[in-house]
PDB file of C-alpha atoms in Angstrom:
ATOM      1  CA  MET A  13      14.552  -2.192 -24.119  1.00 59.00           C
ATOM      2  CA  PRO A  14      11.291  -0.218 -23.644  1.00 72.00           C
ATOM      3  CA  GLN A  15       9.675  -2.428 -26.289  1.00 77.00           C
ATOM      4  CA  LEU A  16      10.694  -5.532 -24.365  1.00 75.00           C
ATOM      5  CA  PHE A  17       9.154  -4.188 -21.139  1.00 75.00           C
ATOM      6  CA  LYS A  18       6.013  -3.253 -23.049  1.00 80.00           C
ATOM      7  CA  LYS A  19       5.703  -6.782 -24.447  1.00 78.00           C
ATOM      8  CA  ILE A  20       6.267  -8.311 -21.001  1.00 81.00           C
ATOM      9  CA  TYR A  21       3.652  -6.007 -19.496  1.00 79.00           C
ATOM     10  CA  THR A  22       1.157  -6.802 -22.262  1.00 85.00           C
ATOM     11  CA  LEU A  23       1.724 -10.521 -21.773  1.00 85.00           C
ATOM     12  CA  ALA A  24       1.311 -10.202 -17.988  1.00 84.00           C
ATOM     13  CA  VAL A  25      -1.965  -8.281 -18.379  1.00 84.00           C
ATOM     14  CA  LYS A  26      -3.231 -10.863 -20.884  1.00 89.00           C
ATOM     15  CA  ILE A  27      -2.420 -13.729 -18.499  1.00 88.00           C
ATOM     16  CA  TYR A  28      -4.142 -11.886 -15.640  1.00 87.00           C
ATOM     17  CA  ARG A  29      -7.284 -11.130 -17.692  1.00 88.00           C
ATOM     18  CA  ASN A  30      -7.563 -14.656 -19.072  1.00 90.00           C
ATOM     19  CA  THR A  31      -7.108 -16.170 -15.617  1.00 89.00           C
ATOM     20  CA  GLU A  32      -9.674 -13.793 -14.131  1.00 89.00           C
ATOM     21  CA  ASP A  33     -12.202 -14.671 -16.832  1.00 89.00           C
ATOM     22  CA  ALA A  34     -11.586 -18.397 -16.365  1.00 89.00           C
ATOM     23  CA  VAL A  35     -12.004 -18.221 -12.563  1.00 90.00           C
ATOM     24  CA  ILE A  36     -14.753 -15.640 -11.910  1.00 87.00           C
ATOM     25  CA  GLY A  37     -16.168 -15.071 -15.394  1.00 84.00           C
ATOM     26  CA  ASN A  38     -19.349 -17.031 -14.659  1.00 83.00           C
ATOM     27  CA  ALA A  39     -19.819 -15.344 -11.281  1.00 77.00           C
ATOM     28  CA  LEU A  40     -19.545 -11.894 -12.895  1.00 77.00           C
ATOM     29  CA  HIS A  41     -22.029 -12.775 -15.647  1.00 77.00           C
ATOM     30  CA  ILE A  42     -24.579 -14.341 -13.292  1.00 76.00           C
ATOM     31  CA  SER A  43     -24.553 -11.722 -10.534  1.00 72.00           C
ATOM     32  CA  THR A  44     -26.387  -8.424 -11.049  1.00 71.00           C
ATOM     33  CA  ASP A  45     -25.372  -7.018  -7.644  1.00 75.00           C
ATOM     34  CA  SER A  46     -22.506  -4.555  -8.110  1.00 76.00           C
ATOM     35  CA  ARG A  47     -21.204  -5.192  -4.580  1.00 80.00           C
ATOM     36  CA  GLU A  48     -21.122  -8.936  -5.176  1.00 83.00           C
ATOM     37  CA  ARG A  49     -19.246  -8.416  -8.444  1.00 84.00           C
ATOM     38  CA  CYS A  50     -16.680  -6.150  -6.732  1.00 86.00           C
ATOM     39  CA  ASN A  51     -16.187  -8.718  -3.972  1.00 88.00           C
ATOM     40  CA  ALA A  52     -15.667 -11.462  -6.566  1.00 89.00           C
ATOM     41  CA  ARG A  53     -12.956  -9.382  -8.236  1.00 89.00           C
ATOM     42  CA  LEU A  54     -11.381  -8.608  -4.850  1.00 91.00           C
ATOM     43  CA  LEU A  55     -11.340 -12.312  -3.950  1.00 92.00           C
ATOM     44  CA  PHE A  56      -9.664 -13.188  -7.229  1.00 92.00           C
ATOM     45  CA  ASP A  57      -7.044 -10.441  -6.848  1.00 92.00           C
ATOM     46  CA  TYR A  58      -6.387 -11.479  -3.256  1.00 93.00           C
ATOM     47  CA  LEU A  59      -5.762 -15.100  -4.247  1.00 93.00           C
ATOM     48  CA  PHE A  60      -3.951 -14.369  -7.529  1.00 93.00           C
ATOM     49  CA  PHE A  61      -1.470 -11.848  -6.114  1.00 92.00           C
ATOM     50  CA  HIS A  62      -0.951 -13.912  -2.980  1.00 91.00           C
ATOM     51  CA  LEU A  63       0.164 -16.735  -5.249  1.00 92.00           C
ATOM     52  CA  LEU A  64       2.567 -14.327  -6.931  1.00 91.00           C
ATOM     53  CA  LEU A  65       3.889 -13.271  -3.521  1.00 89.00           C
ATOM     54  CA  LEU A  66       4.801 -16.884  -2.837  1.00 89.00           C
ATOM     55  CA  ILE A  67       7.455 -16.653  -5.576  1.00 89.00           C
ATOM     56  CA  PRO A  68       9.866 -14.330  -3.664  1.00 87.00           C
ATOM     57  CA  VAL A  69       9.046 -16.167  -0.410  1.00 85.00           C
ATOM     58  CA  SER A  70       9.965 -19.466  -2.072  1.00 87.00           C
ATOM     59  CA  LEU A  71      13.189 -17.998  -3.422  1.00 86.00           C
ATOM     60  CA  ILE A  72      14.120 -16.875   0.095  1.00 82.00           C
ATOM     61  CA  GLY A  73      13.356 -20.380   1.370  1.00 79.00           C
ATOM     62  CA  LEU A  74      15.571 -21.894  -1.323  1.00 83.00           C
ATOM     63  CA  TYR A  75      18.368 -19.432  -0.548  1.00 80.00           C
ATOM     64  CA  THR A  76      18.284 -20.256   3.169  1.00 76.00           C
ATOM     65  CA  HIS A  77      17.807 -24.016   2.523  1.00 75.00           C
ATOM     66  CA  ASN A  78      14.726 -23.910   4.720  1.00 77.00           C
ATOM     67  CA  THR A  79      13.009 -27.204   3.894  1.00 80.00           C
ATOM     68  CA  THR A  80      10.257 -26.841   6.492  1.00 80.00           C
ATOM     69  CA  GLU A  81       9.193 -23.441   5.200  1.00 80.00           C
ATOM     70  CA  LEU A  82       9.272 -24.680   1.614  1.00 85.00           C
ATOM     71  CA  LEU A  83       6.915 -27.522   2.549  1.00 87.00           C
ATOM     72  CA  LEU A  84       4.583 -25.025   4.218  1.00 87.00           C
ATOM     73  CA  ILE A  85       4.733 -22.804   1.120  1.00 89.00           C
ATOM     74  CA  VAL A  86       3.696 -25.783  -1.031  1.00 91.00           C
ATOM     75  CA  ALA A  87       0.742 -26.380   1.319  1.00 92.00           C
ATOM     76  CA  PHE A  88      -0.078 -22.655   1.087  1.00 91.00           C
ATOM     77  CA  LEU A  89       0.087 -22.835  -2.699  1.00 92.00           C
ATOM     78  CA  ILE A  90      -2.270 -25.821  -2.820  1.00 93.00           C
ATOM     79  CA  SER A  91      -4.723 -24.106  -0.449  1.00 93.00           C
ATOM     80  CA  LEU A  92      -4.867 -20.893  -2.493  1.00 93.00           C
ATOM     81  CA  GLY A  93      -5.162 -22.853  -5.736  1.00 92.00           C
ATOM     82  CA  GLY A  94      -8.005 -24.836  -4.172  1.00 94.00           C
ATOM     83  CA  CYS A  95      -9.812 -21.585  -3.364  1.00 93.00           C
ATOM     84  CA  LEU A  96      -9.536 -20.492  -7.002  1.00 93.00           C
ATOM     85  CA  ILE A  97     -10.944 -23.839  -8.129  1.00 93.00           C
ATOM     86  CA  MET A  98     -13.855 -23.522  -5.685  1.00 93.00           C
ATOM     87  CA  VAL A  99     -14.776 -20.092  -7.069  1.00 91.00           C
ATOM     88  CA  ARG A 100     -14.579 -21.439 -10.620  1.00 90.00           C
ATOM     89  CA  ASN A 101     -16.860 -24.352  -9.670  1.00 90.00           C
ATOM     90  CA  GLY A 102     -19.547 -22.030  -8.355  1.00 87.00           C
ATOM     91  CA  VAL A 103     -18.947 -22.008  -4.600  1.00 90.00           C
ATOM     92  CA  PRO A 104     -20.354 -18.711  -3.197  1.00 90.00           C
ATOM     93  CA  VAL A 105     -17.849 -15.867  -3.077  1.00 90.00           C
ATOM     94  CA  LYS A 106     -18.516 -15.180   0.623  1.00 91.00           C
ATOM     95  CA  THR A 107     -17.809 -18.820   1.552  1.00 92.00           C
ATOM     96  CA  VAL A 108     -14.541 -18.900  -0.372  1.00 94.00           C
ATOM     97  CA  SER A 109     -13.582 -15.501   1.066  1.00 93.00           C
ATOM     98  CA  VAL A 110     -13.902 -16.858   4.619  1.00 94.00           C
ATOM     99  CA  ILE A 111     -11.753 -19.872   3.696  1.00 94.00           C
ATOM    100  CA  ALA A 112      -9.159 -17.680   1.940  1.00 94.00           C
ATOM    101  CA  ALA A 113      -8.950 -15.279   4.910  1.00 94.00           C
ATOM    102  CA  PHE A 114      -8.399 -18.099   7.400  1.00 95.00           C
ATOM    103  CA  VAL A 115      -5.915 -19.907   5.127  1.00 94.00           C
ATOM    104  CA  THR A 116      -3.838 -16.748   4.632  1.00 93.00           C
ATOM    105  CA  PHE A 117      -3.807 -16.301   8.396  1.00 94.00           C
ATOM    106  CA  ILE A 118      -3.169 -19.886   9.534  1.00 93.00           C
ATOM    107  CA  MET A 119      -0.344 -20.797   7.134  1.00 91.00           C
ATOM    108  CA  PRO A 120       1.843 -17.762   8.014  1.00 90.00           C
ATOM    109  CA  ALA A 121       1.015 -18.388  11.706  1.00 92.00           C
ATOM    110  CA  ILE A 122       2.396 -21.934  11.395  1.00 91.00           C
ATOM    111  CA  CYS A 123       5.537 -20.551   9.708  1.00 87.00           C
ATOM    112  CA  SER A 124       5.833 -17.970  12.489  1.00 87.00           C
ATOM    113  CA  PHE A 125       5.487 -20.639  15.178  1.00 89.00           C
ATOM    114  CA  PHE A 126       8.225 -22.848  13.730  1.00 86.00           C
ATOM    115  CA  ASN A 127      10.426 -19.807  13.114  1.00 82.00           C
ATOM    116  CA  ASN A 128      10.902 -19.410  16.882  1.00 82.00           C
ATOM    117  CA  GLN A 129       7.496 -17.684  17.225  1.00 86.00           C
ATOM    118  CA  ASP A 130       8.547 -14.770  15.051  1.00 83.00           C
ATOM    119  CA  LEU A 131       6.097 -11.855  15.327  1.00 86.00           C
ATOM    120  CA  SER A 132       7.982  -9.487  13.040  1.00 82.00           C
ATOM    121  CA  LEU A 133       6.575  -7.407  10.197  1.00 84.00           C
ATOM    122  CA  ARG A 134       7.061 -10.325   7.821  1.00 82.00           C
ATOM    123  CA  TYR A 135       4.117 -12.178   9.379  1.00 87.00           C
ATOM    124  CA  ALA A 136       2.219  -9.298  10.974  1.00 89.00           C
ATOM    125  CA  MET A 137       1.458  -7.707   7.596  1.00 89.00           C
ATOM    126  CA  VAL A 138      -0.085 -10.939   6.293  1.00 90.00           C
ATOM    127  CA  TRP A 139      -2.313 -11.239   9.374  1.00 93.00           C
ATOM    128  CA  VAL A 140      -3.501  -7.655   9.107  1.00 91.00           C
ATOM    129  CA  LEU A 141      -4.235  -8.122   5.399  1.00 91.00           C
ATOM    130  CA  SER A 142      -6.204 -11.312   6.026  1.00 93.00           C
ATOM    131  CA  ILE A 143      -8.345  -9.634   8.719  1.00 93.00           C
ATOM    132  CA  LEU A 144      -8.936  -6.554   6.540  1.00 91.00           C
ATOM    133  CA  PHE A 145      -9.849  -8.748   3.557  1.00 92.00           C
ATOM    134  CA  CYS A 146     -12.221 -10.792   5.729  1.00 92.00           C
ATOM    135  CA  TYR A 147     -13.965  -7.641   6.969  1.00 92.00           C
ATOM    136  CA  ILE A 148     -14.487  -6.250   3.455  1.00 90.00           C
ATOM    137  CA  THR A 149     -15.734  -9.431   1.800  1.00 89.00           C
ATOM    138  CA  THR A 150     -17.588 -11.345   4.539  1.00 89.00           C
ATOM    139  CA  ASN A 151     -19.150 -10.147   7.790  1.00 90.00           C
ATOM    140  CA  ILE A 152     -18.269  -8.904  11.250  1.00 93.00           C
ATOM    141  CA  ALA A 153     -18.721 -12.350  12.845  1.00 94.00           C
ATOM    142  CA  ALA A 154     -16.058 -13.998  10.659  1.00 93.00           C
ATOM    143  CA  THR A 155     -13.770 -10.994  11.122  1.00 94.00           C
ATOM    144  CA  LEU A 156     -14.086 -11.119  14.908  1.00 95.00           C
ATOM    145  CA  ALA A 157     -13.433 -14.874  14.845  1.00 95.00           C
ATOM    146  CA  LEU A 158     -10.257 -14.300  12.830  1.00 95.00           C
ATOM    147  CA  GLY A 159      -9.224 -11.468  15.137  1.00 94.00           C
ATOM    148  CA  GLY A 160      -9.850 -13.707  18.143  1.00 95.00           C
ATOM    149  CA  LEU A 161      -7.674 -16.377  16.560  1.00 95.00           C
ATOM    150  CA  LEU A 162      -4.856 -13.848  16.137  1.00 95.00           C
ATOM    151  CA  CYS A 163      -5.162 -12.696  19.757  1.00 95.00           C
ATOM    152  CA  SER A 164      -5.120 -16.331  20.911  1.00 95.00           C
ATOM    153  CA  TYR A 165      -1.936 -17.005  18.947  1.00 95.00           C
ATOM    154  CA  LEU A 166      -0.248 -13.877  20.283  1.00 94.00           C
ATOM    155  CA  SER A 167      -1.260 -14.892  23.816  1.00 95.00           C
ATOM    156  CA  LEU A 168       0.196 -18.358  23.282  1.00 94.00           C
ATOM    157  CA  VAL A 169       3.479 -16.893  22.042  1.00 93.00           C
ATOM    158  CA  ALA A 170       3.605 -14.477  24.991  1.00 93.00           C
ATOM    159  CA  TRP A 171       3.013 -17.351  27.446  1.00 93.00           C
ATOM    160  CA  MET A 172       5.748 -19.445  25.809  1.00 91.00           C
ATOM    161  CA  LYS A 173       8.242 -16.564  25.874  1.00 88.00           C
ATOM    162  CA  VAL A 174       7.501 -15.753  29.519  1.00 90.00           C
ATOM    163  CA  HIS A 175       8.004 -19.375  30.556  1.00 88.00           C
ATOM    164  CA  ASN A 176      11.043 -19.858  28.257  1.00 87.00           C
ATOM    165  CA  ILE A 177       9.441 -22.787  26.437  1.00 85.00           C
ATOM    166  CA  THR A 178      11.433 -23.825  23.369  1.00 81.00           C
ATOM    167  CA  THR A 179      10.050 -25.683  20.388  1.00 81.00           C
ATOM    168  CA  TYR A 180      11.287 -26.976  17.059  1.00 75.00           C
ATOM    169  CA  VAL A 181      12.906 -24.178  15.063  1.00 74.00           C
ATOM    170  CA  MET A 182      13.201 -24.270  11.278  1.00 73.00           C
ATOM    171  CA  PRO A 183      16.840 -24.848  10.291  1.00 68.00           C
ATOM    172  CA  GLY A 184      18.752 -22.477   8.078  1.00 60.00           C
ATOM    173  CA  PHE A 185      16.883 -19.329   9.058  1.00 63.00           C
ATOM    174  CA  THR A 186      18.787 -16.977  11.346  1.00 66.00           C
ATOM    175  CA  PRO A 187      17.629 -13.683  12.907  1.00 67.00           C
ATOM    176  CA  GLU A 188      20.169 -11.857  10.727  1.00 69.00           C
ATOM    177  CA  GLN A 189      18.550 -13.278   7.591  1.00 69.00           C
ATOM    178  CA  SER A 190      15.144 -12.278   8.909  1.00 70.00           C
ATOM    179  CA  PHE A 191      16.342  -8.681   9.290  1.00 74.00           C
ATOM    180  CA  ILE A 192      17.678  -8.693   5.730  1.00 76.00           C
ATOM    181  CA  PHE A 193      14.608 -10.169   4.016  1.00 78.00           C
ATOM    182  CA  THR A 194      11.890  -8.395   6.035  1.00 78.00           C
ATOM    183  CA  PRO A 195      12.215  -5.024   4.183  1.00 83.00           C
ATOM    184  CA  VAL A 196      12.055  -6.833   0.827  1.00 83.00           C
ATOM    185  CA  LEU A 197       8.914  -8.767   1.770  1.00 83.00           C
ATOM    186  CA  ALA A 198       7.379  -5.654   3.349  1.00 83.00           C
ATOM    187  CA  GLY A 199       7.846  -3.860   0.024  1.00 86.00           C
ATOM    188  CA  PHE A 200       6.082  -6.681  -1.825  1.00 86.00           C
ATOM    189  CA  TYR A 201       3.177  -6.615   0.627  1.00 86.00           C
ATOM    190  CA  ILE A 202       2.848  -2.845   0.289  1.00 88.00           C
ATOM    191  CA  ILE A 203       2.579  -3.267  -3.489  1.00 89.00           C
ATOM    192  CA  PHE A 204       0.079  -6.072  -2.883  1.00 88.00           C
ATOM    193  CA  LEU A 205      -2.007  -3.807  -0.623  1.00 86.00           C
ATOM    194  CA  ILE A 206      -2.001  -0.934  -3.121  1.00 88.00           C
ATOM    195  CA  ARG A 207      -2.845  -3.157  -6.084  1.00 86.00           C
ATOM    196  CA  VAL A 208      -5.542  -5.333  -4.518  1.00 88.00           C
ATOM    197  CA  LEU A 209      -7.399  -2.847  -2.310  1.00 83.00           C
ATOM    198  CA  GLY A 210      -6.767   0.062  -4.674  1.00 83.00           C
ATOM    199  CA  ALA A 211      -8.284  -1.894  -7.543  1.00 83.00           C
ATOM    200  CA  HIS A 212     -11.199  -2.947  -5.319  1.00 82.00           C
ATOM    201  CA  TYR A 213     -12.189   0.612  -4.446  1.00 80.00           C
ATOM    202  CA  ARG A 214     -11.665   1.713  -8.036  1.00 80.00           C
ATOM    203  CA  ASN A 215     -14.106  -1.029  -9.087  1.00 79.00           C
ATOM    204  CA  ILE A 216     -16.593   0.236  -6.489  1.00 78.00           C
ATOM    205  CA  PHE A 217     -16.370   3.787  -7.863  1.00 76.00           C
ATOM    206  CA  ILE A 218     -16.809   2.519 -11.430  1.00 74.00           C
ATOM    207  CA  SER A 219     -19.815   0.396 -10.416  1.00 74.00           C
ATOM    208  CA  GLU A 220     -21.430   3.305  -8.572  1.00 73.00           C
ATOM    209  CA  HIS A 221     -20.845   5.577 -11.581  1.00 71.00           C
ATOM    210  CA  GLU A 222     -22.431   3.003 -13.903  1.00 72.00           C
ATOM    211  CA  ARG A 223     -25.382   2.601 -11.529  1.00 73.00           C
ATOM    212  CA  THR A 224     -25.879   6.385 -11.412  1.00 75.00           C
ATOM    213  CA  LEU A 225     -25.821   6.601 -15.206  1.00 75.00           C
ATOM    214  CA  GLN A 226     -28.326   3.743 -15.422  1.00 75.00           C
ATOM    215  CA  LYS A 227     -30.658   5.493 -12.976  1.00 76.00           C
ATOM    216  CA  GLN A 228     -30.356   8.719 -14.961  1.00 75.00           C
ATOM    217  CA  LYS A 229     -31.242   6.876 -18.176  1.00 78.00           C
ATOM    218  CA  GLN A 230     -34.242   5.233 -16.512  1.00 75.00           C
ATOM    219  CA  HIS A 231     -35.409   8.575 -15.111  1.00 68.00           C
ATOM    220  CA  SER A 232     -35.005  10.260 -18.500  1.00 73.00           C
ATOM    221  CA  SER A 233     -36.958   7.441 -20.146  1.00 74.00           C
ATOM    222  CA  LEU A 234     -39.797   7.691 -17.597  1.00 72.00           C
ATOM    223  CA  LEU A 235     -39.826  11.473 -17.951  1.00 68.00           C
ATOM    224  CA  SER A 236     -40.019  11.221 -21.725  1.00 71.00           C
ATOM    225  CA  GLN A 237     -42.853   8.677 -21.575  1.00 72.00           C
ATOM    226  CA  HIS A 238     -44.837  10.726 -19.064  1.00 66.00           C
ATOM    227  CA  LEU A 239     -44.430  14.004 -20.928  1.00 65.00           C
ATOM    228  CA  THR A 240     -45.288  12.350 -24.250  1.00 71.00           C
ATOM    229  CA  LYS A 241     -48.496  11.059 -22.648  1.00 69.00           C
ATOM    230  CA  GLN A 242     -49.257  14.566 -21.293  1.00 65.00           C
ATOM    231  CA  PHE A 243     -48.679  16.216 -24.678  1.00 65.00           C
ATOM    232  CA  ILE A 244     -50.921  13.684 -26.427  1.00 68.00           C
ATOM    233  CA  ILE A 245     -53.681  14.459 -23.900  1.00 64.00           C
ATOM    234  CA  LEU A 246     -53.138  18.197 -24.370  1.00 60.00           C
ATOM    235  CA  LYS A 247     -53.270  17.829 -28.126  1.00 61.00           C
ATOM    236  CA  GLY A 248     -56.560  15.951 -27.873  1.00 66.00           C
ATOM    237  CA  LEU A 249     -58.018  18.518 -25.475  1.00 58.00           C
ATOM    238  CA  SER A 250     -56.945  21.418 -27.682  1.00 66.00           C
ATOM    239  CA  ARG A 251     -58.652  19.847 -30.700  1.00 61.00           C
ATOM    240  CA  SER A 252     -61.750  19.143 -28.637  1.00 62.00           C
ATOM    241  CA  GLY A 253     -61.744  22.711 -27.276  1.00 58.00           C
ATOM    242  CA  LYS A 254     -61.439  24.122 -30.795  1.00 55.00           C
ATOM    243  CA  SER A 255     -64.397  22.014 -31.914  1.00 62.00           C
ATOM    244  CA  LYS A 256     -66.524  23.153 -28.946  1.00 52.00           C
ATOM    245  CA  TYR A 257     -65.544  26.787 -29.624  1.00 53.00           C
ATOM    246  CA  LEU A 258     -66.706  26.531 -33.234  1.00 52.00           C
ATOM    247  CA  ASP A 259     -69.934  24.878 -32.089  1.00 57.00           C
ATOM    248  CA  GLY A 260     -70.486  27.664 -29.567  1.00 59.00           C
ATOM    249  CA  ASN A 261     -70.567  25.279 -26.602  1.00 57.00           C
ATOM    250  CA  ARG A 262     -68.924  27.517 -24.001  1.00 59.00           C
ATOM    251  CA  GLU A 263     -69.451  25.156 -21.046  1.00 63.00           C
ATOM    252  CA  LEU A 264     -67.596  22.259 -22.672  1.00 63.00           C
ATOM    253  CA  LEU A 265     -64.962  24.694 -23.962  1.00 56.00           C
ATOM    254  CA  GLU A 266     -64.407  25.941 -20.392  1.00 65.00           C
ATOM    255  CA  ALA A 267     -64.152  22.327 -19.163  1.00 68.00           C
ATOM    256  CA  CYS A 268     -61.522  21.598 -21.852  1.00 66.00           C
ATOM    257  CA  LEU A 269     -59.529  24.675 -20.836  1.00 64.00           C
ATOM    258  CA  ILE A 270     -59.677  23.662 -17.145  1.00 71.00           C
ATOM    259  CA  GLU A 271     -58.466  20.165 -18.024  1.00 69.00           C
ATOM    260  CA  ILE A 272     -55.661  21.610 -20.188  1.00 68.00           C
ATOM    261  CA  GLU A 273     -54.575  23.748 -17.208  1.00 67.00           C
ATOM    262  CA  LYS A 274     -54.587  20.649 -14.951  1.00 71.00           C
ATOM    263  CA  GLN A 275     -52.483  18.680 -17.410  1.00 66.00           C
ATOM    264  CA  CYS A 276     -49.978  21.538 -17.687  1.00 73.00           C
ATOM    265  CA  GLU A 277     -49.733  21.768 -13.883  1.00 69.00           C
ATOM    266  CA  SER A 278     -49.262  17.989 -13.706  1.00 71.00           C
ATOM    267  CA  ALA A 279     -46.438  18.118 -16.271  1.00 68.00           C
ATOM    268  CA  ILE A 280     -44.718  20.998 -14.420  1.00 70.00           C
ATOM    269  CA  ASP A 281     -45.059  19.170 -11.096  1.00 71.00           C
ATOM    270  CA  TYR A 282     -43.579  16.020 -12.670  1.00 66.00           C
ATOM    271  CA  LEU A 283     -40.592  17.995 -13.982  1.00 65.00           C
ATOM    272  CA  ASP A 284     -40.032  19.637 -10.592  1.00 64.00           C
ATOM    273  CA  ASN A 285     -40.556  16.678  -8.257  1.00 66.00           C
ATOM    274  CA  GLY A 286     -40.282  13.550 -10.383  1.00 60.00           C
ATOM    275  CA  PRO A 287     -42.768  10.664 -10.426  1.00 57.00           C
ATOM    276  CA  HIS A 288     -45.135  10.188  -7.488  1.00 52.00           C
ATOM    277  CA  PRO A 289     -45.175   6.840  -5.617  1.00 45.00           C
ATOM    278  CA  GLU A 290     -48.516   5.866  -7.128  1.00 43.00           C
ATOM    279  CA  SER A 291     -47.175   6.390 -10.660  1.00 42.00           C
TER     280      SER A 291
END
């Protein structure tokens, strides 16, 4: 049994890696900005695992014979798949991130509206995730627009409830079923949150560590080059000073010794303070 789980896990990881390479491989190879690369990975994870989340949601729709919700899930599936295709075709990550954030907000909002304006955890978690994702990957303007859209929808629902306005309600989905399936879906979204955002911040830490190592290598290389240059100068001055000493030219010998002292002070200063702006 453990071997079977290990094979399934290996296969799942292989599918994930191959899909990631096919979708954002070019974007990762082209971009040299570590933040842009992390955002590309976050966008892929957000879309990929959202597609996986549609599996249990679809099964619930099939169980409750909820045709309307199943049609909306198909539209959701096509929208998320379209976002993956856009990334693969070279559309900027920020542009696709805005589209993905609004899609993952609007589609659940439509489901909520037709499910008697349900504002339970089942939909609230998706909205919070979409706003959080938008804030991380895009900018404050898009995030505020998405937040304003959420507030507008909540205001509309409040107005409808106050005035007892009834609309079309999806058949086959009762409040009792909502209570039963909400904990299950909440568990899936918690796993989604841990996996997607956890992996994103892990990628940031890895990128920052790699950048620090690269800077250390560059500094060590510059230090080595500078000190090598200093030692070559010192070697030449020492030979010149020896020659002037043998010739009895004390003035030039003193000048060589002064220059040797300057070069030593320069090397010590470089070791203590690093390269100067003009160097």
